[in-house]
PDB file of C-alpha atoms in Angstrom:
ATOM      1  CA  MET R 214     270.623  36.266  75.338  1.00 62.00           C
ATOM      2  CA  GLY R 215     267.312  36.120  73.358  1.00 66.00           C
ATOM      3  CA  GLU R 216     268.019  39.538  71.735  1.00 72.00           C
ATOM      4  CA  LEU R 217     271.450  38.297  70.705  1.00 70.00           C
ATOM      5  CA  ILE R 218     269.959  35.242  68.953  1.00 70.00           C
ATOM      6  CA  GLN R 219     267.396  37.368  67.297  1.00 74.00           C
ATOM      7  CA  VAL R 220     270.084  39.734  65.911  1.00 68.00           C
ATOM      8  CA  GLN R 221     272.137  36.792  64.755  1.00 78.00           C
ATOM      9  CA  SER R 222     269.132  35.333  62.958  1.00 75.00           C
ATOM     10  CA  LEU R 223     268.456  38.665  61.253  1.00 77.00           C
ATOM     11  CA  VAL R 224     272.034  38.886  60.136  1.00 73.00           C
ATOM     12  CA  GLU R 225     271.964  35.352  58.677  1.00 82.00           C
ATOM     13  CA  ASN R 226     268.639  36.044  56.992  1.00 82.00           C
ATOM     14  CA  LYS R 227     270.155  39.130  55.395  1.00 83.00           C
ATOM     15  CA  LYS R 228     273.156  37.137  54.134  1.00 86.00           C
ATOM     16  CA  VAL R 229     270.772  34.557  52.611  1.00 85.00           C
ATOM     17  CA  ASN R 230     268.621  37.234  50.972  1.00 86.00           C
ATOM     18  CA  ASP R 231     271.687  39.125  49.688  1.00 84.00           C
ATOM     19  CA  ALA R 232     272.990  35.792  48.129  1.00 86.00           C
ATOM     20  CA  ILE R 233     269.653  35.208  46.406  1.00 87.00           C
ATOM     21  CA  GLN R 234     269.444  38.827  45.185  1.00 87.00           C
ATOM     22  CA  GLN R 235     273.010  38.507  43.718  1.00 87.00           C
ATOM     23  CA  GLU R 236     271.899  35.645  41.619  1.00 85.00           C
ATOM     24  CA  ILE R 237     268.755  37.344  40.484  1.00 85.00           C
ATOM     25  CA  ASP R 238     270.783  40.481  39.506  1.00 86.00           C
ATOM     26  CA  LYS R 239     273.245  38.332  37.549  1.00 83.00           C
ATOM     27  CA  LYS R 240     270.367  37.036  35.487  1.00 82.00           C
ATOM     28  CA  SER R 241     268.726  40.414  35.161  1.00 84.00           C
ATOM     29  CA  LYS R 242     271.937  41.801  33.733  1.00 87.00           C
ATOM     30  CA  LEU R 243     272.184  38.893  31.252  1.00 82.00           C
ATOM     31  CA  TYR R 244     268.575  39.305  29.998  1.00 86.00           C
ATOM     32  CA  LYS R 245     268.289  43.118  30.171  1.00 90.00           C
ATOM     33  CA  GLY R 246     268.444  43.488  26.392  1.00 90.00           C
ATOM     34  CA  ASP R 247     265.679  40.953  25.810  1.00 92.00           C
ATOM     35  CA  PHE R 248     263.350  42.499  28.316  1.00 91.00           C
ATOM     36  CA  ASN R 249     264.063  46.114  26.808  1.00 93.00           C
ATOM     37  CA  ARG R 250     262.915  44.848  23.424  1.00 94.00           C
ATOM     38  CA  PHE R 251     259.764  43.387  25.058  1.00 95.00           C
ATOM     39  CA  MET R 252     259.061  46.690  26.809  1.00 94.00           C
ATOM     40  CA  GLN R 253     259.327  48.632  23.545  1.00 95.00           C
ATOM     41  CA  TYR R 254     256.908  46.155  21.895  1.00 95.00           C
ATOM     42  CA  ALA R 255     254.446  46.509  24.767  1.00 95.00           C
ATOM     43  CA  GLU R 256     254.655  50.309  24.384  1.00 95.00           C
ATOM     44  CA  GLN R 257     254.055  50.143  20.674  1.00 95.00           C
ATOM     45  CA  ILE R 258     250.888  48.045  21.007  1.00 95.00           C
ATOM     46  CA  GLN R 259     249.838  49.942  24.172  1.00 96.00           C
ATOM     47  CA  GLN R 260     249.613  46.775  26.264  1.00 96.00           C
ATOM     48  CA  PRO R 261     250.691  46.299  29.992  1.00 95.00           C
ATOM     49  CA  ILE R 262     253.735  44.313  31.109  1.00 95.00           C
ATOM     50  CA  SER R 263     252.150  40.873  31.580  1.00 95.00           C
ATOM     51  CA  PHE R 264     252.361  37.292  30.596  1.00 96.00           C
ATOM     52  CA  GLU R 265     249.530  37.858  28.070  1.00 96.00           C
ATOM     53  CA  THR R 266     251.603  40.566  26.292  1.00 96.00           C
ATOM     54  CA  LEU R 267     254.534  38.207  26.386  1.00 95.00           C
ATOM     55  CA  GLU R 268     252.517  35.658  24.349  1.00 95.00           C
ATOM     56  CA  LYS R 269     251.641  38.280  21.736  1.00 95.00           C
ATOM     57  CA  TYR R 270     255.355  39.402  21.607  1.00 96.00           C
ATOM     58  CA  LEU R 271     256.586  35.851  21.184  1.00 95.00           C
ATOM     59  CA  LEU R 272     254.192  35.115  18.343  1.00 95.00           C
ATOM     60  CA  HIS R 273     255.281  38.472  16.738  1.00 94.00           C
ATOM     61  CA  THR R 274     258.928  37.404  17.000  1.00 93.00           C
ATOM     62  CA  ILE R 275     258.265  34.004  15.491  1.00 93.00           C
ATOM     63  CA  GLU R 276     256.393  35.565  12.526  1.00 92.00           C
ATOM     64  CA  THR R 277     259.203  38.086  11.967  1.00 91.00           C
ATOM     65  CA  GLY R 278     261.933  35.385  11.670  1.00 90.00           C
ATOM     66  CA  LEU R 279     263.312  34.836  15.181  1.00 88.00           C
ATOM     67  CA  LYS R 280     265.514  31.747  15.546  1.00 89.00           C
ATOM     68  CA  LEU R 281     264.284  28.966  17.905  1.00 88.00           C
ATOM     69  CA  SER R 282     267.384  29.292  20.009  1.00 84.00           C
ATOM     70  CA  THR R 283     266.856  33.010  20.502  1.00 88.00           C
ATOM     71  CA  PHE R 284     263.147  32.410  21.177  1.00 91.00           C
ATOM     72  CA  ASN R 285     264.111  30.145  23.991  1.00 90.00           C
ATOM     73  CA  LYS R 286     266.544  32.657  25.530  1.00 89.00           C
ATOM     74  CA  ARG R 287     264.240  35.520  25.086  1.00 91.00           C
ATOM     75  CA  SER R 288     261.282  33.771  26.563  1.00 93.00           C
ATOM     76  CA  ALA R 289     263.310  32.748  29.687  1.00 91.00           C
ATOM     77  CA  GLY R 290     264.750  36.254  30.070  1.00 92.00           C
ATOM     78  CA  ILE R 291     261.430  38.047  29.932  1.00 94.00           C
ATOM     79  CA  LYS R 292     259.819  35.553  32.330  1.00 93.00           C
ATOM     80  CA  HIS R 293     262.718  36.221  34.762  1.00 92.00           C
ATOM     81  CA  PHE R 294     261.866  39.896  34.787  1.00 92.00           C
ATOM     82  CA  LEU R 295     258.095  39.468  35.027  1.00 94.00           C
ATOM     83  CA  VAL R 296     258.507  37.199  38.026  1.00 93.00           C
ATOM     84  CA  ASN R 297     261.484  38.907  39.847  1.00 92.00           C
ATOM     85  CA  THR R 298     260.973  42.538  38.991  1.00 91.00           C
ATOM     86  CA  TYR R 299     257.160  42.812  38.504  1.00 93.00           C
ATOM     87  CA  GLY R 300     256.218  40.181  41.023  1.00 93.00           C
ATOM     88  CA  LEU R 301     253.963  38.275  38.559  1.00 94.00           C
ATOM     89  CA  ILE R 302     253.259  34.502  38.676  1.00 93.00           C
ATOM     90  CA  GLU R 303     253.120  32.452  35.602  1.00 92.00           C
ATOM     91  CA  THR R 304     250.096  30.103  35.735  1.00 94.00           C
ATOM     92  CA  GLU R 305     250.215  26.483  34.439  1.00 94.00           C
ATOM     93  CA  ASP R 306     247.971  27.508  31.569  1.00 95.00           C
ATOM     94  CA  GLN R 307     250.283  30.388  30.525  1.00 94.00           C
ATOM     95  CA  ASN R 308     253.285  28.058  30.625  1.00 93.00           C
ATOM     96  CA  LYS R 309     251.424  25.581  28.367  1.00 94.00           C
ATOM     97  CA  ARG R 310     250.366  28.421  25.975  1.00 95.00           C
ATOM     98  CA  ILE R 311     253.998  29.554  25.466  1.00 94.00           C
ATOM     99  CA  ALA R 312     255.055  25.872  24.938  1.00 93.00           C
ATOM    100  CA  LEU R 313     252.341  25.666  22.254  1.00 94.00           C
ATOM    101  CA  LEU R 314     253.755  28.831  20.659  1.00 93.00           C
ATOM    102  CA  ARG R 315     257.159  27.185  20.570  1.00 92.00           C
ATOM    103  CA  GLN R 316     255.681  24.298  18.547  1.00 93.00           C
ATOM    104  CA  LYS R 317     255.085  26.628  15.577  1.00 91.00           C
ATOM    105  CA  TYR R 318     258.722  26.070  14.839  1.00 90.00           C
ATOM    106  CA  ASN R 319     257.734  22.496  13.823  1.00 90.00           C
ATOM    107  CA  HIS R 320     255.521  23.902  11.040  1.00 89.00           C
ATOM    108  CA  THR R 321     257.056  23.924   7.565  1.00 88.00           C
ATOM    109  CA  ASP R 322     256.720  27.714   7.239  1.00 87.00           C
ATOM    110  CA  TYR R 323     259.044  28.269  10.287  1.00 86.00           C
ATOM    111  CA  ALA R 324     261.247  25.142  10.084  1.00 83.00           C
ATOM    112  CA  LYS R 325     264.177  27.154   8.710  1.00 85.00           C
ATOM    113  CA  GLN R 326     264.282  29.172  11.892  1.00 83.00           C
ATOM    114  CA  LYS R 327     265.315  25.987  13.762  1.00 79.00           C
ATOM    115  CA  LEU R 328     268.580  25.867  11.839  1.00 72.00           C
ATOM    116  CA  MET R 329     271.698  26.446  13.980  1.00 61.00           C
ATOM    117  CA  LYS R 330     274.965  27.387  12.291  1.00 58.00           C
ATOM    118  CA  GLY R 331     277.870  28.213  14.583  1.00 57.00           C
ATOM    119  CA  GLN R 332     281.607  28.565  14.066  1.00 63.00           C
ATOM    120  CA  SER R 333     282.981  25.656  11.959  1.00 73.00           C
ATOM    121  CA  ALA R 334     285.626  23.268  13.092  1.00 77.00           C
ATOM    122  CA  GLN R 335     289.021  23.863  11.535  1.00 86.00           C
ATOM    123  CA  SER R 336     291.827  21.449  10.631  1.00 88.00           C
ATOM    124  CA  LYS R 337     293.610  20.797  13.816  1.00 92.00           C
ATOM    125  CA  SER R 338     297.024  20.648  12.164  1.00 92.00           C
ATOM    126  CA  GLU R 339     296.313  24.128  10.650  1.00 94.00           C
ATOM    127  CA  VAL R 340     295.206  25.533  13.974  1.00 95.00           C
ATOM    128  CA  MET R 341     298.318  24.080  15.655  1.00 96.00           C
ATOM    129  CA  ALA R 342     300.458  25.721  12.935  1.00 96.00           C
ATOM    130  CA  LEU R 343     298.826  29.190  13.795  1.00 96.00           C
ATOM    131  CA  ILE R 344     299.376  28.575  17.545  1.00 97.00           C
ATOM    132  CA  GLU R 345     303.043  27.673  17.064  1.00 96.00           C
ATOM    133  CA  LYS R 346     303.724  31.188  15.614  1.00 96.00           C
ATOM    134  CA  LEU R 347     302.344  33.050  18.734  1.00 96.00           C
ATOM    135  CA  ASP R 348     304.314  34.520  21.495  1.00 96.00           C
ATOM    136  CA  THR R 349     304.740  32.598  24.813  1.00 97.00           C
ATOM    137  CA  ARG R 350     301.539  33.767  26.502  1.00 97.00           C
ATOM    138  CA  ALA R 351     299.240  33.682  23.495  1.00 97.00           C
ATOM    139  CA  LYS R 352     300.571  30.172  22.572  1.00 97.00           C
ATOM    140  CA  ALA R 353     300.053  28.739  26.057  1.00 98.00           C
ATOM    141  CA  ILE R 354     296.521  30.094  26.382  1.00 98.00           C
ATOM    142  CA  SER R 355     295.456  29.202  22.778  1.00 97.00           C
ATOM    143  CA  LEU R 356     296.887  25.655  22.976  1.00 98.00           C
ATOM    144  CA  PHE R 357     295.376  25.196  26.435  1.00 98.00           C
ATOM    145  CA  ASN R 358     291.993  26.248  25.128  1.00 97.00           C
ATOM    146  CA  LEU R 359     292.335  23.910  22.101  1.00 97.00           C
ATOM    147  CA  ILE R 360     293.380  20.819  24.054  1.00 97.00           C
ATOM    148  CA  THR R 361     290.837  21.213  26.871  1.00 96.00           C
ATOM    149  CA  ALA R 362     287.991  22.297  24.573  1.00 93.00           C
ATOM    150  CA  CYS R 363     286.935  24.799  27.201  1.00 94.00           C
ATOM    151  CA  ARG R 364     284.271  27.387  26.953  1.00 91.00           C
ATOM    152  CA  PRO R 365     285.372  31.094  27.274  1.00 92.00           C
ATOM    153  CA  SER R 366     283.561  31.277  30.599  1.00 91.00           C
ATOM    154  CA  GLU R 367     285.652  28.329  31.904  1.00 94.00           C
ATOM    155  CA  MET R 368     288.927  29.664  30.533  1.00 96.00           C
ATOM    156  CA  ILE R 369     288.774  33.002  32.282  1.00 96.00           C
ATOM    157  CA  ASN R 370     288.221  31.291  35.701  1.00 96.00           C
ATOM    158  CA  ILE R 371     291.082  28.821  35.571  1.00 97.00           C
ATOM    159  CA  LYS R 372     293.961  29.497  37.947  1.00 97.00           C
ATOM    160  CA  ILE R 373     297.507  28.046  37.882  1.00 97.00           C
ATOM    161  CA  GLU R 374     296.612  26.136  41.123  1.00 97.00           C
ATOM    162  CA  ASP R 375     293.879  24.200  39.202  1.00 97.00           C
ATOM    163  CA  ILE R 376     296.550  22.866  36.784  1.00 97.00           C
ATOM    164  CA  ASP R 377     298.610  19.806  37.742  1.00 97.00           C
ATOM    165  CA  LEU R 378     301.537  20.003  35.401  1.00 97.00           C
ATOM    166  CA  ASP R 379     303.169  16.784  36.600  1.00 97.00           C
ATOM    167  CA  ASP R 380     299.884  14.807  36.038  1.00 96.00           C
ATOM    168  CA  CYS R 381     299.113  16.604  32.763  1.00 97.00           C
ATOM    169  CA  SER R 382     295.615  17.552  33.974  1.00 96.00           C
ATOM    170  CA  VAL R 383     293.487  20.459  34.982  1.00 97.00           C
ATOM    171  CA  ASN R 384     290.372  20.822  37.192  1.00 96.00           C
ATOM    172  CA  VAL R 385     287.791  22.978  35.431  1.00 95.00           C
ATOM    173  CA  TYR R 386     284.611  24.426  36.936  1.00 92.00           C
ATOM    174  CA  MET R 387     281.874  23.794  34.503  1.00 86.00           C
ATOM    175  CA  GLN R 388     279.316  26.669  34.976  1.00 80.00           C
ATOM    176  CA  LYS R 389     276.659  24.981  32.900  1.00 75.00           C
ATOM    177  CA  GLN R 390     276.662  21.804  35.072  1.00 76.00           C
ATOM    178  CA  SER R 391     277.805  23.640  38.309  1.00 82.00           C
ATOM    179  CA  GLU R 392     280.372  21.124  38.933  1.00 88.00           C
ATOM    180  CA  TRP R 393     284.202  20.398  38.604  1.00 92.00           C
ATOM    181  CA  LYS R 394     285.609  18.238  35.880  1.00 92.00           C
ATOM    182  CA  SER R 395     289.150  16.925  35.387  1.00 94.00           C
ATOM    183  CA  LYS R 396     290.534  17.394  31.824  1.00 95.00           C
ATOM    184  CA  ARG R 397     293.739  15.973  30.304  1.00 96.00           C
ATOM    185  CA  LEU R 398     296.585  18.044  28.920  1.00 97.00           C
ATOM    186  CA  THR R 399     299.184  17.060  26.284  1.00 96.00           C
ATOM    187  CA  LEU R 400     302.949  17.280  27.083  1.00 97.00           C
ATOM    188  CA  GLU R 401     303.227  19.966  24.470  1.00 97.00           C
ATOM    189  CA  CYS R 402     300.538  22.030  26.256  1.00 97.00           C
ATOM    190  CA  VAL R 403     302.154  21.436  29.625  1.00 98.00           C
ATOM    191  CA  ASN R 404     305.479  22.721  28.333  1.00 98.00           C
ATOM    192  CA  ALA R 405     303.849  25.785  26.880  1.00 98.00           C
ATOM    193  CA  VAL R 406     302.203  26.562  30.177  1.00 98.00           C
ATOM    194  CA  ARG R 407     305.489  26.032  32.068  1.00 98.00           C
ATOM    195  CA  ALA R 408     307.223  28.534  29.677  1.00 98.00           C
ATOM    196  CA  TYR R 409     304.419  31.019  30.173  1.00 98.00           C
ATOM    197  CA  ILE R 410     304.562  30.712  33.986  1.00 97.00           C
ATOM    198  CA  LYS R 411     308.304  31.219  34.018  1.00 97.00           C
ATOM    199  CA  GLU R 412     308.364  34.214  31.676  1.00 96.00           C
ATOM    200  CA  TYR R 413     305.567  36.110  33.290  1.00 96.00           C
ATOM    201  CA  GLY R 414     306.201  35.081  36.937  1.00 96.00           C
ATOM    202  CA  LEU R 415     302.836  33.520  37.592  1.00 97.00           C
ATOM    203  CA  THR R 416     301.985  32.033  40.988  1.00 96.00           C
ATOM    204  CA  LYS R 417     299.462  29.492  42.111  1.00 96.00           C
ATOM    205  CA  GLU R 418     296.973  32.269  42.634  1.00 97.00           C
ATOM    206  CA  SER R 419     297.384  33.750  39.156  1.00 97.00           C
ATOM    207  CA  TYR R 420     294.618  33.453  36.498  1.00 97.00           C
ATOM    208  CA  LEU R 421     295.816  31.421  33.533  1.00 97.00           C
ATOM    209  CA  VAL R 422     294.437  34.093  31.253  1.00 96.00           C
ATOM    210  CA  GLY R 423     294.637  37.257  33.399  1.00 94.00           C
ATOM    211  CA  LYS R 424     295.206  40.689  31.921  1.00 94.00           C
ATOM    212  CA  VAL R 425     298.297  42.036  30.207  1.00 94.00           C
ATOM    213  CA  ASP R 426     298.695  45.744  29.755  1.00 93.00           C
ATOM    214  CA  LYS R 427     300.249  47.668  26.809  1.00 90.00           C
ATOM    215  CA  HIS R 428     303.704  47.115  28.328  1.00 93.00           C
ATOM    216  CA  ASN R 429     303.151  43.338  28.304  1.00 92.00           C
ATOM    217  CA  LYS R 430     303.003  43.322  32.071  1.00 94.00           C
ATOM    218  CA  TYR R 431     300.736  40.654  33.598  1.00 95.00           C
ATOM    219  CA  HIS R 432     298.016  41.663  36.142  1.00 96.00           C
ATOM    220  CA  ASN R 433     296.222  38.927  38.177  1.00 96.00           C
ATOM    221  CA  THR R 434     292.807  40.225  37.073  1.00 95.00           C
ATOM    222  CA  LYS R 435     289.971  38.161  35.845  1.00 95.00           C
ATOM    223  CA  ILE R 436     288.877  39.357  32.442  1.00 94.00           C
ATOM    224  CA  SER R 437     285.368  39.218  30.853  1.00 91.00           C
ATOM    225  CA  ASP R 438     284.197  36.627  28.252  1.00 90.00           C
ATOM    226  CA  THR R 439     284.048  39.437  25.697  1.00 90.00           C
ATOM    227  CA  ALA R 440     287.651  40.484  26.367  1.00 93.00           C
ATOM    228  CA  TYR R 441     288.775  36.861  26.067  1.00 95.00           C
ATOM    229  CA  ARG R 442     286.977  36.402  22.797  1.00 93.00           C
ATOM    230  CA  ARG R 443     288.626  39.516  21.439  1.00 94.00           C
ATOM    231  CA  SER R 444     292.104  38.152  22.482  1.00 95.00           C
ATOM    232  CA  ILE R 445     291.598  34.769  20.780  1.00 96.00           C
ATOM    233  CA  HIS R 446     290.211  36.492  17.604  1.00 94.00           C
ATOM    234  CA  LYS R 447     293.208  38.811  17.533  1.00 95.00           C
ATOM    235  CA  TRP R 448     295.763  35.942  17.899  1.00 96.00           C
ATOM    236  CA  LEU R 449     294.102  33.398  15.673  1.00 95.00           C
ATOM    237  CA  GLY R 450     291.438  35.145  13.488  1.00 93.00           C
ATOM    238  CA  PHE R 451     288.434  33.187  14.844  1.00 91.00           C
ATOM    239  CA  ALA R 452     286.387  32.793  17.999  1.00 90.00           C
ATOM    240  CA  PRO R 453     287.279  30.625  20.980  1.00 92.00           C
ATOM    241  CA  TYR R 454     284.375  28.308  20.236  1.00 88.00           C
ATOM    242  CA  THR R 455     286.211  27.335  16.979  1.00 91.00           C
ATOM    243  CA  LEU R 456     288.975  25.853  19.151  1.00 95.00           C
ATOM    244  CA  ARG R 457     286.385  23.846  21.173  1.00 90.00           C
ATOM    245  CA  LYS R 458     284.730  22.568  18.004  1.00 90.00           C
ATOM    246  CA  THR R 459     288.066  21.843  16.304  1.00 92.00           C
ATOM    247  CA  GLN R 460     289.231  19.700  19.241  1.00 92.00           C
ATOM    248  CA  ILE R 461     285.998  17.749  19.503  1.00 89.00           C
ATOM    249  CA  SER R 462     285.958  17.111  15.784  1.00 87.00           C
ATOM    250  CA  ALA R 463     289.632  16.045  15.680  1.00 90.00           C
ATOM    251  CA  MET R 464     289.088  13.598  18.633  1.00 90.00           C
ATOM    252  CA  HIS R 465     286.143  12.034  16.791  1.00 86.00           C
ATOM    253  CA  GLU R 466     288.169  11.749  13.475  1.00 86.00           C
ATOM    254  CA  ALA R 467     290.958  10.089  15.486  1.00 86.00           C
ATOM    255  CA  GLY R 468     288.466   7.426  16.529  1.00 88.00           C
ATOM    256  CA  ALA R 469     287.424   8.546  19.996  1.00 86.00           C
ATOM    257  CA  ASP R 470     283.905   7.489  21.084  1.00 85.00           C
ATOM    258  CA  LEU R 471     281.378  10.036  22.293  1.00 85.00           C
ATOM    259  CA  ALA R 472     281.812   9.172  25.953  1.00 87.00           C
ATOM    260  CA  THR R 473     285.577   9.851  25.724  1.00 87.00           C
ATOM    261  CA  ILE R 474     285.008  13.121  23.869  1.00 85.00           C
ATOM    262  CA  ALA R 475     282.386  14.161  26.547  1.00 84.00           C
ATOM    263  CA  LYS R 476     284.889  13.477  29.343  1.00 87.00           C
ATOM    264  CA  GLN R 477     287.343  16.005  27.797  1.00 90.00           C
ATOM    265  CA  SER R 478     284.855  18.581  26.494  1.00 84.00           C
ATOM    266  CA  GLY R 479     282.716  18.466  29.661  1.00 83.00           C
ATOM    267  CA  HIS R 480     279.354  17.678  27.883  1.00 78.00           C
ATOM    268  CA  LYS R 481     276.770  15.738  29.918  1.00 74.00           C
ATOM    269  CA  ASN R 482     274.563  14.904  26.883  1.00 74.00           C
ATOM    270  CA  LEU R 483     276.201  12.827  24.171  1.00 68.00           C
ATOM    271  CA  GLU R 484     273.503  13.817  21.735  1.00 70.00           C
ATOM    272  CA  THR R 485     274.568  17.428  22.007  1.00 67.00           C
ATOM    273  CA  ILE R 486     278.062  16.516  20.792  1.00 65.00           C
ATOM    274  CA  ASN R 487     276.672  14.604  17.932  1.00 67.00           C
ATOM    275  CA  LYS R 488     274.171  17.170  16.942  1.00 63.00           C
ATOM    276  CA  HIS R 489     275.935  20.420  17.447  1.00 58.00           C
ATOM    277  CA  TYR R 490     279.641  19.608  17.162  1.00 62.00           C
ATOM    278  CA  LEU R 491     280.363  16.587  14.968  1.00 63.00           C
ATOM    279  CA  SER R 492     277.867  17.602  12.346  1.00 55.00           C
ATOM    280  CA  VAL R 493     279.648  20.978  11.912  1.00 47.00           C
ATOM    281  CA  ASN R 494     282.756  19.428  10.255  1.00 51.00           C
ATOM    282  CA  ASP R 495     281.978  18.072   6.770  1.00 56.00           C
ATOM    283  CA  ARG R 496     285.578  17.017   5.944  1.00 58.00           C
ATOM    284  CA  THR R 497     284.931  13.491   7.131  1.00 58.00           C
ATOM    285  CA  ILE R 498     282.104  13.236   4.611  1.00 61.00           C
ATOM    286  CA  ASP R 499     284.133  14.837   1.905  1.00 63.00           C
ATOM    287  CA  LYS R 500     286.676  12.021   2.125  1.00 63.00           C
ATOM    288  CA  PHE R 501     284.119   9.488   0.892  1.00 60.00           C
ATOM    289  CA  LEU R 502     282.562  11.522  -1.890  1.00 65.00           C
TER     290      LEU R 502
END
């Protein structure tokens, strides 16, 4: 009996370890490019892979024009490899030193590297006119993305069973917040999805986006973020984030407050909406000039 319990315990421990390793591997894949750049730098200056070399590398990248947003991603990515691949431990002092390096972006000489410019919001009526010309599948997916203001990573995970067509709503898993959110759909969007389901014979288990081959046959396969971005660009001529920004901007122009916009977009921080989305669209300002 004791041996059986011990074997069960080992099996459970392995399952836990495998689950943790899976998450580590996901991040390693995401940050691989950043770490490769760091390794090349360490090689060039003939320094070991360490947190001290990371400090030198980060200063070098700041001085050669690296944007603050990229600095944050690169710093996190390299730290991930140092800890999980090389078994190094970041001390409190090292953490503070890297935070101080980040403060260089507050200096006048590097202030421009804090500027963030993403895809601009478009006129919603113009985007709707583009969507209206698309075929059944492209129209349903594009309109759904616009109305829900979903991120690409959220769109590719949505299944038909997540959508309540009678209630005009959808449950979306927000990866950034690691939680589900309910979003509203317009009647026009619901009708477009119904037509798509009927034409392609989708079931509850089908991915909303899925994959369509060269013969226009639907396959219930989850596609990548990159493949989804390519599809939207092919259909509309711009990136999926433009749909997200367009909807957020349109809701604001229509008089929605930030809390209402956040409920539909899935943002937790209202300041993020104000800073990175509403400021993108200058048409509201133009009306008063």
